[in-house]
Coordinates of C-alpha atoms and ligand atoms in Angstrom, one line a residue:
M25 CA 47.8 181.3 -74.4
H26 CA 47.0 179.7 -71.1
I27 CA 47.2 176.3 -72.4
S28 CA 50.5 176.7 -74.1
K29 CA 52.0 178.3 -71.0
L30 CA 50.8 175.4 -68.9
L31 CA 52.3 172.9 -71.3
L32 CA 55.6 174.7 -71.0
I33 CA 55.6 174.8 -67.3
F34 CA 54.2 171.4 -66.5
P35 CA 57.0 169.2 -67.9
A36 CA 59.7 171.4 -66.3
F37 CA 57.9 171.1 -63.0
L38 CA 57.8 167.3 -63.3
A39 CA 61.4 167.1 -64.1
S40 CA 62.5 169.1 -61.1
V41 CA 60.4 166.9 -58.7
S42 CA 61.8 163.7 -60.1
D43 CA 65.4 164.9 -59.9
A44 CA 65.1 165.9 -56.3
H45 CA 63.1 163.0 -55.0
P46 CA 64.9 159.8 -54.0
L47 CA 62.2 157.7 -55.6
A48 CA 62.6 159.0 -59.1
P49 CA 61.6 156.4 -61.7
Y50 CA 64.0 153.6 -62.2
T51 CA 66.0 153.4 -65.4
T52 CA 68.5 150.7 -66.5
F53 CA 71.9 151.3 -65.2
E54 CA 73.8 148.5 -66.7
T55 CA 72.8 145.7 -69.1
L56 CA 74.3 142.8 -71.0
P57 CA 72.6 141.5 -74.1
S58 CA 73.2 137.9 -72.9
A59 CA 75.6 136.0 -70.8
P60 CA 79.2 136.3 -72.0
R61 CA 80.7 133.5 -74.1
G62 CA 81.5 130.5 -72.0
W63 CA 78.5 131.0 -69.7
K64 CA 75.0 129.5 -70.1
E65 CA 71.9 130.0 -68.0
V66 CA 70.9 126.9 -66.0
S67 CA 67.2 127.3 -66.6
N68 CA 66.2 124.4 -64.4
R69 CA 68.1 125.6 -61.3
A70 CA 66.1 128.1 -59.3
V71 CA 68.0 130.8 -57.3
D72 CA 67.3 130.5 -53.6
L73 CA 66.1 134.0 -52.8
S74 CA 67.1 133.8 -49.2
T75 CA 70.8 133.4 -50.2
P76 CA 72.8 136.2 -48.5
I77 CA 74.5 138.7 -50.7
K78 CA 76.7 141.7 -50.0
L79 CA 76.1 144.4 -52.5
R80 CA 78.8 147.0 -52.8
I81 CA 77.7 150.3 -54.2
H82 CA 80.6 152.4 -55.3
L83 CA 79.9 156.1 -55.3
T84 CA 81.1 158.4 -58.1
Q85 CA 84.4 160.1 -57.2
Q86 CA 85.2 163.7 -57.7
N87 CA 88.2 165.1 -59.6
V88 CA 89.2 161.8 -61.3
H89 CA 90.9 163.7 -64.1
Q90 CA 92.8 165.9 -61.7
F91 CA 94.0 162.8 -59.8
E92 CA 95.1 161.0 -63.0
K93 CA 97.0 164.1 -64.2
A94 CA 98.8 164.3 -60.8
L95 CA 99.7 160.6 -61.1
I96 CA 101.1 161.0 -64.6
D97 CA 103.1 164.1 -63.5
M98 CA 104.6 162.4 -60.4
S99 CA 105.6 159.4 -62.6
T100 CA 107.1 161.4 -65.5
P101 CA 110.9 161.8 -65.3
G102 CA 111.8 165.5 -65.5
H103 CA 108.5 166.8 -64.2
S104 CA 108.8 169.0 -61.2
S105 CA 106.6 166.7 -59.1
Y106 CA 108.5 163.5 -60.2
G107 CA 108.6 161.1 -57.3
N108 CA 106.3 163.1 -55.1
H109 CA 104.1 160.2 -54.2
M110 CA 101.0 160.7 -52.0
N111 CA 99.7 159.1 -48.9
Q112 CA 96.2 157.7 -48.9
A113 CA 94.7 160.6 -47.0
Q114 CA 95.9 163.0 -49.8
I115 CA 94.4 160.7 -52.5
D116 CA 91.1 160.3 -50.6
D117 CA 90.9 164.1 -50.3
I118 CA 91.1 164.5 -54.0
L119 CA 88.7 161.7 -55.0
R120 CA 86.2 161.6 -52.1
P121 CA 82.6 161.6 -53.4
H122 CA 80.6 164.8 -53.0
E123 CA 78.5 164.9 -49.8
D124 CA 75.3 165.3 -51.9
T125 CA 76.3 162.0 -53.8
T126 CA 76.5 160.1 -50.5
T127 CA 73.3 161.6 -49.1
A128 CA 71.3 160.8 -52.2
V129 CA 72.4 157.2 -52.3
K130 CA 71.9 156.7 -48.6
S131 CA 68.4 158.1 -48.6
W132 CA 67.4 155.9 -51.5
L133 CA 68.6 152.9 -49.5
E134 CA 66.9 154.0 -46.4
S135 CA 63.6 154.7 -48.2
K136 CA 63.7 151.1 -49.4
G137 CA 64.2 149.9 -45.9
F138 CA 67.9 149.0 -46.1
G139 CA 70.4 149.7 -43.3
N140 CA 73.8 150.3 -44.8
E141 CA 77.3 150.8 -43.8
L142 CA 79.7 153.3 -45.3
S143 CA 83.3 152.3 -45.9
F144 CA 85.6 154.3 -43.8
R145 CA 87.0 156.1 -46.9
N146 CA 83.4 157.0 -47.7
D147 CA 83.6 155.8 -51.3
W148 CA 81.4 152.8 -51.2
I149 CA 78.4 151.5 -49.3
V150 CA 77.9 147.9 -48.3
V151 CA 74.4 146.5 -48.2
S152 CA 74.2 143.1 -46.6
T153 CA 71.0 141.5 -47.7
T154 CA 69.5 138.5 -49.6
I155 CA 69.3 137.9 -53.3
G156 CA 65.5 138.3 -53.1
K157 CA 65.7 141.8 -51.6
A158 CA 68.6 142.8 -53.9
E159 CA 66.3 141.9 -56.8
S160 CA 63.6 144.3 -55.7
L161 CA 66.1 147.0 -54.8
L162 CA 67.8 146.8 -58.2
Q163 CA 64.8 145.7 -60.3
A164 CA 67.1 142.8 -61.3
K165 CA 66.5 139.1 -61.9
Y166 CA 69.3 136.9 -60.6
K167 CA 69.7 133.6 -62.4
V168 CA 72.1 130.7 -62.2
F169 CA 74.8 130.6 -64.9
R170 CA 77.2 127.8 -65.5
N171 CA 80.7 128.0 -66.9
S172 CA 81.1 125.5 -69.7
E173 CA 84.8 125.0 -69.0
T174 CA 84.9 124.6 -65.2
G175 CA 81.3 123.5 -64.6
K176 CA 81.1 126.1 -61.8
D177 CA 77.8 127.9 -61.2
V178 CA 77.4 131.6 -60.3
V179 CA 74.4 133.8 -59.6
R180 CA 74.3 136.9 -61.7
T181 CA 71.8 139.3 -63.3
L182 CA 72.0 140.5 -66.9
S183 CA 70.6 143.9 -66.1
Y184 CA 69.9 146.2 -63.2
S185 CA 68.2 149.5 -62.6
I186 CA 68.4 152.4 -60.2
P187 CA 66.4 155.6 -59.8
R188 CA 67.2 157.9 -62.7
N189 CA 68.4 160.8 -60.5
L190 CA 71.1 158.5 -59.0
H191 CA 72.8 157.5 -62.2
S192 CA 75.4 160.2 -61.9
S193 CA 76.1 159.3 -58.2
V194 CA 76.8 155.6 -58.6
A195 CA 80.0 154.2 -60.2
L196 CA 79.1 150.5 -60.0
I197 CA 77.2 147.9 -58.0
Q198 CA 78.5 144.4 -57.7
P199 CA 77.9 141.5 -57.7
T200 CA 75.5 142.0 -60.6
T201 CA 76.8 141.7 -64.1
L202 CA 80.4 140.6 -63.6
F203 CA 81.0 137.1 -65.0
G204 CA 84.6 136.7 -65.8
S205 CA 85.8 134.8 -68.9
T206 CA 85.9 131.1 -69.4
S207 CA 89.3 131.2 -67.8
A208 CA 88.0 133.7 -65.3
M209 CA 90.8 135.0 -63.1
K210 CA 92.6 131.8 -63.9
S211 CA 96.3 131.7 -63.9
T212 CA 97.6 132.3 -67.3
I213 CA 99.9 129.3 -67.3
L214 CA 100.0 127.8 -70.7
R215 CA 101.8 124.6 -70.4
V216 CA 103.7 122.3 -68.0
E217 CA 106.2 119.8 -69.2
D218 CA 108.6 117.3 -67.7
P219 CA 112.2 118.4 -67.8
S220 CA 113.2 115.0 -69.4
V221 CA 112.0 116.6 -72.7
L222 CA 115.1 118.7 -72.7
K223 CA 117.6 116.0 -73.5
S224 CA 121.2 117.0 -74.1
A225 CA 120.7 120.8 -74.7
F226 CA 119.7 121.2 -71.1
L227 CA 123.0 119.8 -69.9
S228 CA 125.2 122.1 -72.0
K229 CA 127.2 124.4 -69.8
A230 CA 128.9 125.8 -72.9
K231 CA 128.7 129.5 -73.2
L232 CA 126.9 131.0 -76.2
N233 CA 129.4 132.9 -78.4
T234 CA 127.8 136.4 -78.5
T235 CA 126.0 136.7 -75.1
G236 CA 128.3 134.6 -72.9
I237 CA 125.2 133.0 -71.4
D238 CA 124.9 129.2 -70.8
A239 CA 123.7 127.4 -73.9
A240 CA 121.2 125.6 -71.7
C241 CA 119.2 128.9 -71.3
Q242 CA 118.2 128.5 -75.0
S243 CA 116.0 125.6 -74.0
S244 CA 114.9 126.1 -70.4
I245 CA 115.1 128.9 -67.8
T246 CA 116.7 128.9 -64.3
P247 CA 117.2 131.9 -62.0
D248 CA 120.8 132.0 -63.3
C249 CA 119.7 132.4 -66.9
L250 CA 117.6 135.4 -65.9
A251 CA 120.3 137.0 -63.8
D252 CA 122.8 136.7 -66.7
L253 CA 120.4 137.8 -69.4
Y254 CA 118.9 140.8 -67.5
K255 CA 122.3 141.6 -66.0
Y256 CA 121.8 141.6 -62.2
K257 CA 124.0 138.6 -61.4
D258 CA 126.6 140.7 -59.7
Y259 CA 124.2 143.0 -57.8
K260 CA 123.9 142.3 -54.1
P261 CA 120.8 143.9 -52.7
V262 CA 120.9 145.0 -49.1
K263 CA 117.9 144.2 -46.9
L264 CA 115.8 147.3 -46.3
A265 CA 112.7 147.0 -44.2
N266 CA 110.7 149.3 -46.5
N267 CA 111.2 147.6 -49.8
I268 CA 108.8 144.7 -50.0
L269 CA 108.1 142.7 -53.2
G270 CA 104.4 141.6 -53.3
V271 CA 103.1 138.5 -55.2
N272 CA 99.4 138.2 -55.8
G273 CA 97.5 135.0 -55.5
F274 CA 93.9 134.3 -56.2
L275 CA 91.8 131.2 -56.9
E276 CA 93.0 129.1 -54.0
Q277 CA 96.6 129.0 -55.2
Y278 CA 98.9 128.7 -52.3
A279 CA 102.7 129.1 -52.5
Q280 CA 104.5 126.2 -50.8
N281 CA 107.5 126.6 -48.5
D282 CA 108.8 123.0 -49.2
D283 CA 108.8 123.5 -52.9
L284 CA 110.5 126.9 -52.6
S285 CA 113.2 125.4 -50.4
K286 CA 113.8 122.5 -52.9
F287 CA 113.9 125.0 -55.7
L288 CA 116.4 127.3 -54.0
K289 CA 118.6 124.4 -53.0
K290 CA 118.9 123.2 -56.6
Y291 CA 118.9 126.5 -58.5
H292 CA 119.9 129.2 -56.1
P293 CA 122.1 127.7 -53.3
N294 CA 123.2 131.2 -52.2
A295 CA 119.7 132.0 -51.2
K296 CA 118.7 128.6 -50.0
N297 CA 117.4 129.8 -46.6
A298 CA 115.2 132.5 -48.2
T299 CA 111.5 132.5 -47.4
F300 CA 108.4 134.5 -47.9
N301 CA 105.5 135.7 -45.7
C302 CA 101.9 134.9 -46.6
N303 CA 99.3 137.5 -46.0
P304 CA 95.7 136.3 -46.1
I305 CA 93.0 138.7 -47.5
N306 CA 89.2 138.3 -47.4
G307 CA 89.4 134.9 -45.7
G308 CA 92.2 133.7 -48.0
K309 CA 94.4 130.9 -46.8
C310 CA 98.1 130.2 -46.5
T311 CA 97.7 126.4 -46.7
Q312 CA 100.8 124.3 -46.9
H313 CA 99.9 121.1 -48.8
P314 CA 102.9 120.3 -51.0
S315 CA 101.3 117.5 -52.9
E316 CA 98.6 119.7 -54.6
D317 CA 98.9 121.4 -57.9
F318 CA 99.8 125.0 -57.0
T319 CA 101.8 125.6 -60.1
E320 CA 101.0 129.3 -60.5
A321 CA 101.7 130.2 -56.9
N322 CA 104.9 128.2 -56.8
L323 CA 106.2 129.7 -60.1
D324 CA 105.5 133.2 -59.0
I325 CA 107.1 133.0 -55.5
Q326 CA 110.1 130.9 -56.6
Y327 CA 111.1 133.4 -59.2
T328 CA 110.6 136.5 -57.1
V329 CA 112.2 135.1 -53.9
G330 CA 115.1 133.6 -55.9
A331 CA 116.0 136.8 -57.7
S332 CA 115.3 139.3 -55.0
N333 CA 116.8 137.7 -51.9
P334 CA 117.2 139.3 -49.3
I335 CA 114.3 141.6 -50.2
P336 CA 111.3 140.6 -48.2
N337 CA 108.6 138.9 -50.3
I338 CA 104.9 138.8 -49.3
Y339 CA 102.4 136.4 -50.9
Y340 CA 98.9 138.0 -50.8
S341 CA 96.4 135.2 -50.8
T342 CA 93.0 136.7 -51.6
A343 CA 89.9 134.5 -51.4
G344 CA 86.6 135.3 -53.1
R345 CA 84.5 134.2 -56.0
P346 CA 81.3 135.3 -57.6
P347 CA 78.4 134.4 -55.2
A348 CA 78.0 130.7 -55.4
V349 CA 74.7 128.9 -55.4
D350 CA 75.8 126.8 -52.5
L351 CA 75.9 129.6 -50.0
D352 CA 79.4 130.7 -50.4
P353 CA 79.8 133.5 -47.9
N354 CA 82.6 135.2 -49.9
T355 CA 80.5 137.2 -52.2
N356 CA 82.8 139.9 -53.3
E357 CA 85.0 139.9 -56.4
P358 CA 88.6 139.4 -55.5
Y359 CA 90.2 142.4 -57.3
L360 CA 88.1 144.9 -55.4
E361 CA 88.7 143.1 -52.1
W362 CA 92.4 142.9 -52.7
L363 CA 92.7 146.6 -53.8
E364 CA 90.7 147.8 -50.8
Y365 CA 93.0 145.9 -48.6
M366 CA 96.2 147.2 -50.2
L367 CA 95.1 150.8 -50.2
D368 CA 94.4 150.6 -46.5
L369 CA 98.0 149.5 -45.8
K370 CA 100.2 152.0 -44.0
D371 CA 103.0 153.4 -46.1
E372 CA 105.6 151.4 -44.2
D373 CA 103.7 148.1 -45.0
M374 CA 103.1 148.9 -48.6
P375 CA 105.1 146.8 -51.1
K376 CA 107.0 148.9 -53.6
T377 CA 106.5 146.3 -56.4
I378 CA 103.6 143.9 -57.0
T379 CA 103.3 141.2 -59.6
T380 CA 100.0 139.6 -60.7
S381 CA 99.7 136.6 -63.1
Y382 CA 95.9 136.6 -63.4
G383 CA 93.5 138.2 -65.9
D384 CA 90.3 138.1 -67.9
D385 CA 89.2 138.8 -71.5
E386 CA 88.4 142.5 -71.4
H387 CA 84.9 142.1 -72.9
T388 CA 83.8 139.8 -70.1
V389 CA 84.5 142.5 -67.5
P390 CA 81.7 145.1 -67.1
L391 CA 83.0 148.5 -68.0
S392 CA 82.0 150.1 -64.7
Y393 CA 84.0 147.4 -62.8
A394 CA 87.1 147.8 -65.1
L395 CA 87.1 151.5 -64.6
K396 CA 86.9 151.2 -60.8
V397 CA 89.6 148.5 -60.6
C398 CA 91.8 150.6 -62.9
N399 CA 91.3 153.7 -60.8
M400 CA 92.4 151.8 -57.7
I401 CA 95.5 150.4 -59.5
G402 CA 96.3 154.1 -60.3
Q403 CA 95.9 154.9 -56.6
L404 CA 98.6 152.2 -55.8
G405 CA 100.8 154.0 -58.4
A406 CA 100.3 157.3 -56.6
R407 CA 101.3 155.6 -53.4
G408 CA 104.7 154.8 -55.0
V409 CA 103.9 151.2 -56.0
S410 CA 104.9 149.6 -59.3
V411 CA 102.0 147.3 -60.3
L412 CA 102.8 144.6 -62.9
F413 CA 100.4 142.2 -64.7
S414 CA 101.1 139.4 -67.1
S415 CA 99.7 140.2 -70.6
G416 CA 98.0 136.8 -71.2
D417 CA 98.7 133.6 -73.1
S418 CA 96.6 133.8 -76.3
G419 CA 98.5 136.1 -78.6
P420 CA 96.0 138.4 -80.4
G421 CA 93.2 136.4 -78.8
D422 CA 91.8 132.9 -78.4
D423 CA 88.1 133.0 -79.5
C424 CA 88.0 136.0 -81.8
T425 CA 84.4 135.9 -83.1
T426 CA 82.1 138.1 -81.1
K427 CA 78.5 137.2 -80.2
N428 CA 77.2 139.0 -83.2
G429 CA 79.6 137.2 -85.6
E430 CA 82.1 140.0 -85.9
K431 CA 85.8 139.0 -86.0
R432 CA 87.8 140.9 -83.3
F433 CA 91.1 140.4 -81.5
V434 CA 90.6 140.0 -77.7
P435 CA 92.4 142.2 -75.2
T436 CA 93.2 141.2 -71.6
F437 CA 92.2 143.1 -68.4
P438 CA 93.8 144.4 -66.1
A439 CA 96.7 144.4 -68.6
T440 CA 94.8 147.1 -70.6
C441 CA 94.4 149.4 -67.6
P442 CA 96.7 152.4 -68.5
F443 CA 98.0 152.4 -64.9
S444 CA 99.1 148.8 -64.9
T445 CA 102.4 147.7 -66.4
S446 CA 101.7 144.8 -68.7
V447 CA 104.3 142.1 -69.3
G448 CA 104.5 140.0 -72.4
G449 CA 106.7 136.9 -73.0
T450 CA 109.9 136.0 -74.8
F451 CA 112.1 132.9 -75.2
G452 CA 115.6 132.0 -76.3
V453 CA 118.7 134.1 -75.4
Q454 CA 120.7 134.4 -78.6
P455 CA 118.7 136.2 -79.8
E456 CA 115.8 136.7 -77.4
K457 CA 112.6 136.5 -79.4
A458 CA 108.9 137.0 -78.9
V459 CA 107.1 133.8 -77.7
S460 CA 104.1 132.9 -79.8
F461 CA 101.6 132.8 -76.9
S462 CA 102.4 136.3 -75.7
S463 CA 99.2 138.3 -75.6
G464 CA 99.0 141.9 -76.8
G465 CA 96.9 144.3 -78.7
F466 CA 94.6 147.2 -78.0
S467 CA 91.9 148.0 -75.4
N468 CA 88.3 148.7 -76.3
Y469 CA 87.7 150.2 -72.9
F470 CA 90.6 152.5 -72.3
A471 CA 91.9 155.2 -74.7
R472 CA 95.6 155.3 -75.5
P473 CA 97.4 157.3 -72.8
D474 CA 99.7 160.2 -73.8
Y475 CA 102.8 158.3 -72.7
Q476 CA 102.2 155.8 -75.5
D477 CA 101.5 158.3 -78.2
S478 CA 104.9 158.4 -79.8
A479 CA 105.8 154.6 -79.6
V480 CA 102.4 153.2 -80.4
G481 CA 101.5 155.9 -82.9
S482 CA 104.5 155.2 -84.9
Y483 CA 103.8 151.4 -84.8
I484 CA 100.3 151.9 -86.1
S485 CA 101.4 154.3 -88.9
T486 CA 104.4 152.3 -90.1
Q487 CA 103.9 148.6 -89.6
A488 CA 102.3 146.2 -92.1
D489 CA 100.6 144.2 -89.4
A490 CA 98.9 147.3 -88.1
A491 CA 97.4 148.0 -91.5
A492 CA 96.6 144.3 -92.3
Y493 CA 94.6 143.7 -89.0
R494 CA 93.0 147.2 -89.0
N495 CA 89.4 145.7 -88.8
Y496 CA 90.2 143.5 -85.8
Y497 CA 91.4 146.0 -83.2
N498 CA 90.8 149.5 -81.9
A499 CA 93.6 151.8 -83.0
S500 CA 92.7 154.5 -80.4
G501 CA 92.8 152.0 -77.5
R502 CA 95.5 151.6 -74.8
A503 CA 98.1 149.3 -76.4
F504 CA 99.7 146.4 -74.5
P505 CA 102.0 144.9 -73.4
D506 CA 104.4 147.6 -72.2
I507 CA 107.4 145.4 -71.8
S508 CA 108.3 141.7 -71.7
A509 CA 110.5 139.0 -70.1
Q510 CA 111.2 135.3 -70.6
G511 CA 108.1 133.2 -70.4
S512 CA 108.9 129.8 -71.7
R513 CA 110.0 126.6 -69.9
F514 CA 110.8 127.9 -66.4
H515 CA 112.1 125.3 -64.0
V516 CA 109.6 125.3 -61.1
F517 CA 109.2 122.9 -58.2
V518 CA 105.6 121.8 -57.9
G519 CA 104.6 119.0 -55.5
G520 CA 108.2 118.2 -54.8
Y521 CA 109.2 117.8 -58.5
D522 CA 111.1 119.9 -61.0
Q523 CA 108.7 120.9 -63.8
L524 CA 108.9 123.2 -66.9
V525 CA 106.2 125.9 -66.8
S526 CA 105.4 128.3 -69.6
G527 CA 103.2 131.4 -69.8
T528 CA 103.4 135.1 -69.3
S529 CA 102.7 134.1 -65.7
A530 CA 106.4 133.6 -65.6
S531 CA 107.3 136.9 -67.3
S532 CA 105.6 139.1 -64.8
P533 CA 107.4 137.8 -61.7
A534 CA 110.7 137.8 -63.7
F535 CA 110.3 141.5 -64.6
A536 CA 108.9 142.5 -61.2
A537 CA 112.0 141.0 -59.5
V538 CA 114.2 143.3 -61.7
I539 CA 112.1 146.3 -60.7
S540 CA 112.3 145.4 -57.1
L541 CA 116.1 145.3 -57.4
V542 CA 116.0 148.8 -59.0
N543 CA 113.8 150.1 -56.2
N544 CA 116.1 148.5 -53.7
D545 CA 119.1 150.4 -55.2
R546 CA 117.2 153.7 -55.3
I547 CA 115.8 153.5 -51.8
H548 CA 119.3 152.5 -50.5
R549 CA 120.7 155.7 -52.1
G550 CA 118.0 157.8 -50.5
E551 CA 115.9 158.2 -53.6
K552 CA 112.2 157.6 -54.2
P553 CA 110.9 154.3 -55.4
L554 CA 109.9 154.1 -59.1
G555 CA 106.1 154.0 -58.5
F556 CA 104.0 153.9 -61.6
L557 CA 106.5 152.8 -64.2
N558 CA 105.0 153.5 -67.7
P559 CA 105.9 157.2 -68.3
W560 CA 109.5 156.3 -67.3
L561 CA 109.6 153.1 -69.4
Y562 CA 108.4 154.8 -72.5
T563 CA 111.0 157.6 -72.1
V564 CA 114.4 157.4 -70.4
A565 CA 114.3 153.7 -69.7
T566 CA 114.0 153.0 -73.5
E567 CA 116.1 155.9 -74.7
K568 CA 119.0 155.0 -72.5
K569 CA 118.8 151.3 -73.6
G570 CA 117.7 150.1 -70.1
I571 CA 115.0 148.3 -72.1
V572 CA 116.4 146.0 -74.9
D573 CA 114.2 146.0 -78.0
I574 CA 113.1 142.5 -79.1
T575 CA 112.7 142.5 -82.9
S576 CA 112.0 138.9 -83.9
G577 CA 109.3 136.3 -83.3
T578 CA 105.6 136.4 -83.9
S579 CA 102.5 135.8 -81.7
K580 CA 99.8 133.4 -82.8
G581 CA 96.1 133.2 -82.1
C582 CA 92.5 133.5 -83.3
S583 CA 93.1 130.2 -85.2
R584 CA 89.4 129.4 -85.6
S585 CA 88.2 132.7 -87.0
I586 CA 91.3 134.5 -88.4
P587 CA 93.7 131.9 -89.7
G588 CA 97.4 132.9 -89.5
A589 CA 96.7 135.9 -87.2
G590 CA 99.5 137.1 -85.1
W591 CA 101.7 140.2 -84.4
K592 CA 105.3 140.3 -85.4
A593 CA 107.9 141.7 -83.0
T594 CA 109.5 144.8 -84.7
T595 CA 112.0 147.6 -84.0
G596 CA 110.4 149.8 -81.3
W597 CA 107.2 149.0 -79.5
D598 CA 105.1 146.1 -80.8
P599 CA 102.0 144.3 -79.5
V600 CA 103.9 141.1 -78.6
T601 CA 106.9 142.2 -76.6
G602 CA 106.1 145.9 -75.9
L603 CA 109.2 148.0 -75.6
G604 CA 111.4 145.0 -74.9
T605 CA 113.2 143.3 -71.9
P606 CA 115.1 144.8 -69.0
D607 CA 118.8 145.5 -68.6
F608 CA 119.2 146.0 -64.9
S609 CA 122.8 147.3 -65.1
I610 CA 121.5 150.3 -67.0
L611 CA 118.0 150.7 -65.3
K612 CA 119.6 150.9 -61.9
D613 CA 121.5 154.1 -62.7
L614 CA 118.7 156.0 -64.6
Ligands
LIG726 C1 127.8 132.2 -82.9 O1 127.4 130.9 -83.2 C2 126.4 130.8 -84.2 C3 126.0 129.3 -84.4 O2 126.1 128.6 -83.2 C4 126.9 131.4 -85.5 O3 126.0 131.3 -86.6 C5 127.4 132.8 -85.3 O4 128.0 133.3 -86.5 C6 128.4 132.9 -84.2 N1 128.6 134.3 -83.9 C7 129.8 134.8 -83.6 C8 129.9 136.2 -83.3 O5 130.8 134.1 -83.5
LIG727 C1 121.2 128.6 -43.9 O1 120.8 128.3 -42.6 C2 121.7 127.4 -41.9 C3 121.1 127.0 -40.6 O2 120.7 128.1 -39.9 C4 123.1 128.1 -41.8 O3 124.0 127.2 -41.2 C5 123.6 128.4 -43.2 O4 124.8 129.2 -43.2 C6 122.5 129.2 -44.0 N1 123.0 129.3 -45.4 C7 122.9 130.4 -46.1 C8 123.4 130.3 -47.5 O5 122.4 131.5 -45.7
LIG728 C1 87.7 152.2 -79.1 O1 88.4 152.8 -78.1 C2 87.9 154.0 -77.7 C3 88.8 154.6 -76.7 O2 88.9 153.8 -75.6 C4 86.5 153.8 -77.2 O3 85.9 155.0 -76.8 C5 85.6 153.1 -78.3 O4 84.4 152.7 -77.8 C6 86.3 151.8 -78.8 N1 85.6 151.3 -79.9 C7 85.1 150.0 -79.9 C8 84.5 149.5 -81.1 O5 85.2 149.3 -78.9

């Protein structure tokens, strides 16, 4: 009797002590089986343990589902709270971590001898320390890894642990396991050509018989082609102080004034004096050095400024890389740095539309990091911002064999975040068709949101591709892209010369410019900006033909592991062109 009673009581007693005590036993919090594809450990290069590192410990938020529901409601046309965007204080009140969460994490850090600094929104803690001390705090082993494509080294750990009782209090700790793909955060530009490849077609000013658009737009894209095709040529936006169009730049890509000015003079003489402001973040720069290869930055800014003039454009230049071996002081990942900066902006400084032409293979982004970044993209949506990302340039995927030999298509993040609007690519104007590199597919991290149920559900249950590729994708995942725009052979000035640039990197700024014009018109009429677009795109925008369905063309990818793989564009939503391309003349009045 006595013995059995003791046996019953003793484990219960132990468990209650370890749950309350800050020094409960450590258990693994996050682990990768090995470095992601494209990264190899450099075994002969030791990590200097005295290297400074800034750990950010993100605390678990409260009421995440309540917040997401509020975001969807305020973004769904016809809902009683449609357009009731929030300010950051309201969002913070919903999501702020519970006091006990903060206290538990702080006392753990203090018991280990770490001073720490709470962010002013109280949702993350920064610990400025060294790699050696971070290793002992997190029971981690930082090693040097090299990217096989770029030759760049980063310091990362494949696994880290925290006390068991804190697992529910911590959302993520970085930098730890985040590598980024072989093309980590790289511009998704596919190809650059010299315009001399265009020969006579380029010169043809003849009008196409069904669309009335210049025949030259079949072979290369200028701002006039987009204005004709997406029907905003005759719209004259008025300058409003509170409708800013934001363009995101990472990876030391700097938009150039000289190139913009040459571009506007040649292709957009009515806007030839238009400029942009550059806003540095996290030590980012606004360098003017026209002879360098800033293709991505120039493409993005030339197509937003050109189409949206006189709407003010801001180029957000965010620095930051994984912690470098060579004592790079910028140790934070750029998406988090950028999002923190944006969410701290006052309402009047917040752009209403933002385009980003950077992304990673989803499986190379740790789940905890993807969830956090996506939640913050959702917060931008709740502030009334439309956030667009290019979908990527590898069709269903590039390298489609997983580490354990399985064949799988490869989705792109943040395009797979359900609160981002993902933009695929098209080419040609009569008809406009899917371009083969346009990435699309299904997330393995994020479930399909309700707003996609009808469009994507019907694609999956009726299309031959959906059945044929069933083993290569996750049918319950968030499907992307949402919409598309031209992505092939854009005239862009780079280093003083006219070049032809292709990629969904072009599609996202092209679509964002149209959204910025719609926002301009709405705000001018005293209405709310569009904010998070998707519930609107999947309902009224499509039903009222403000989105034009693209029904021909096929994507291509996975050539080494799944020969012939690619998604066909079809009637309705498809994983190449999403719902289709914009018609401003209709979108403006919805
Ligand atoms: C437009 O021109 C194409 C060939 O250039 C032709 O096949 C098509 O029938 C024409 N359509 C109309 C409506 O004239
Ligand atoms: C551009 O600026 C010049 C010099 O300030 C001015 O004379 C010209 O009218 C402007 N052009 C346009 C199209 O705004
Ligand atoms: C498929 O997607 C669901 C929903 O996001 C997810 O829970 C599941 O883990 C995914 N499956 C695979 C094999 O990735």
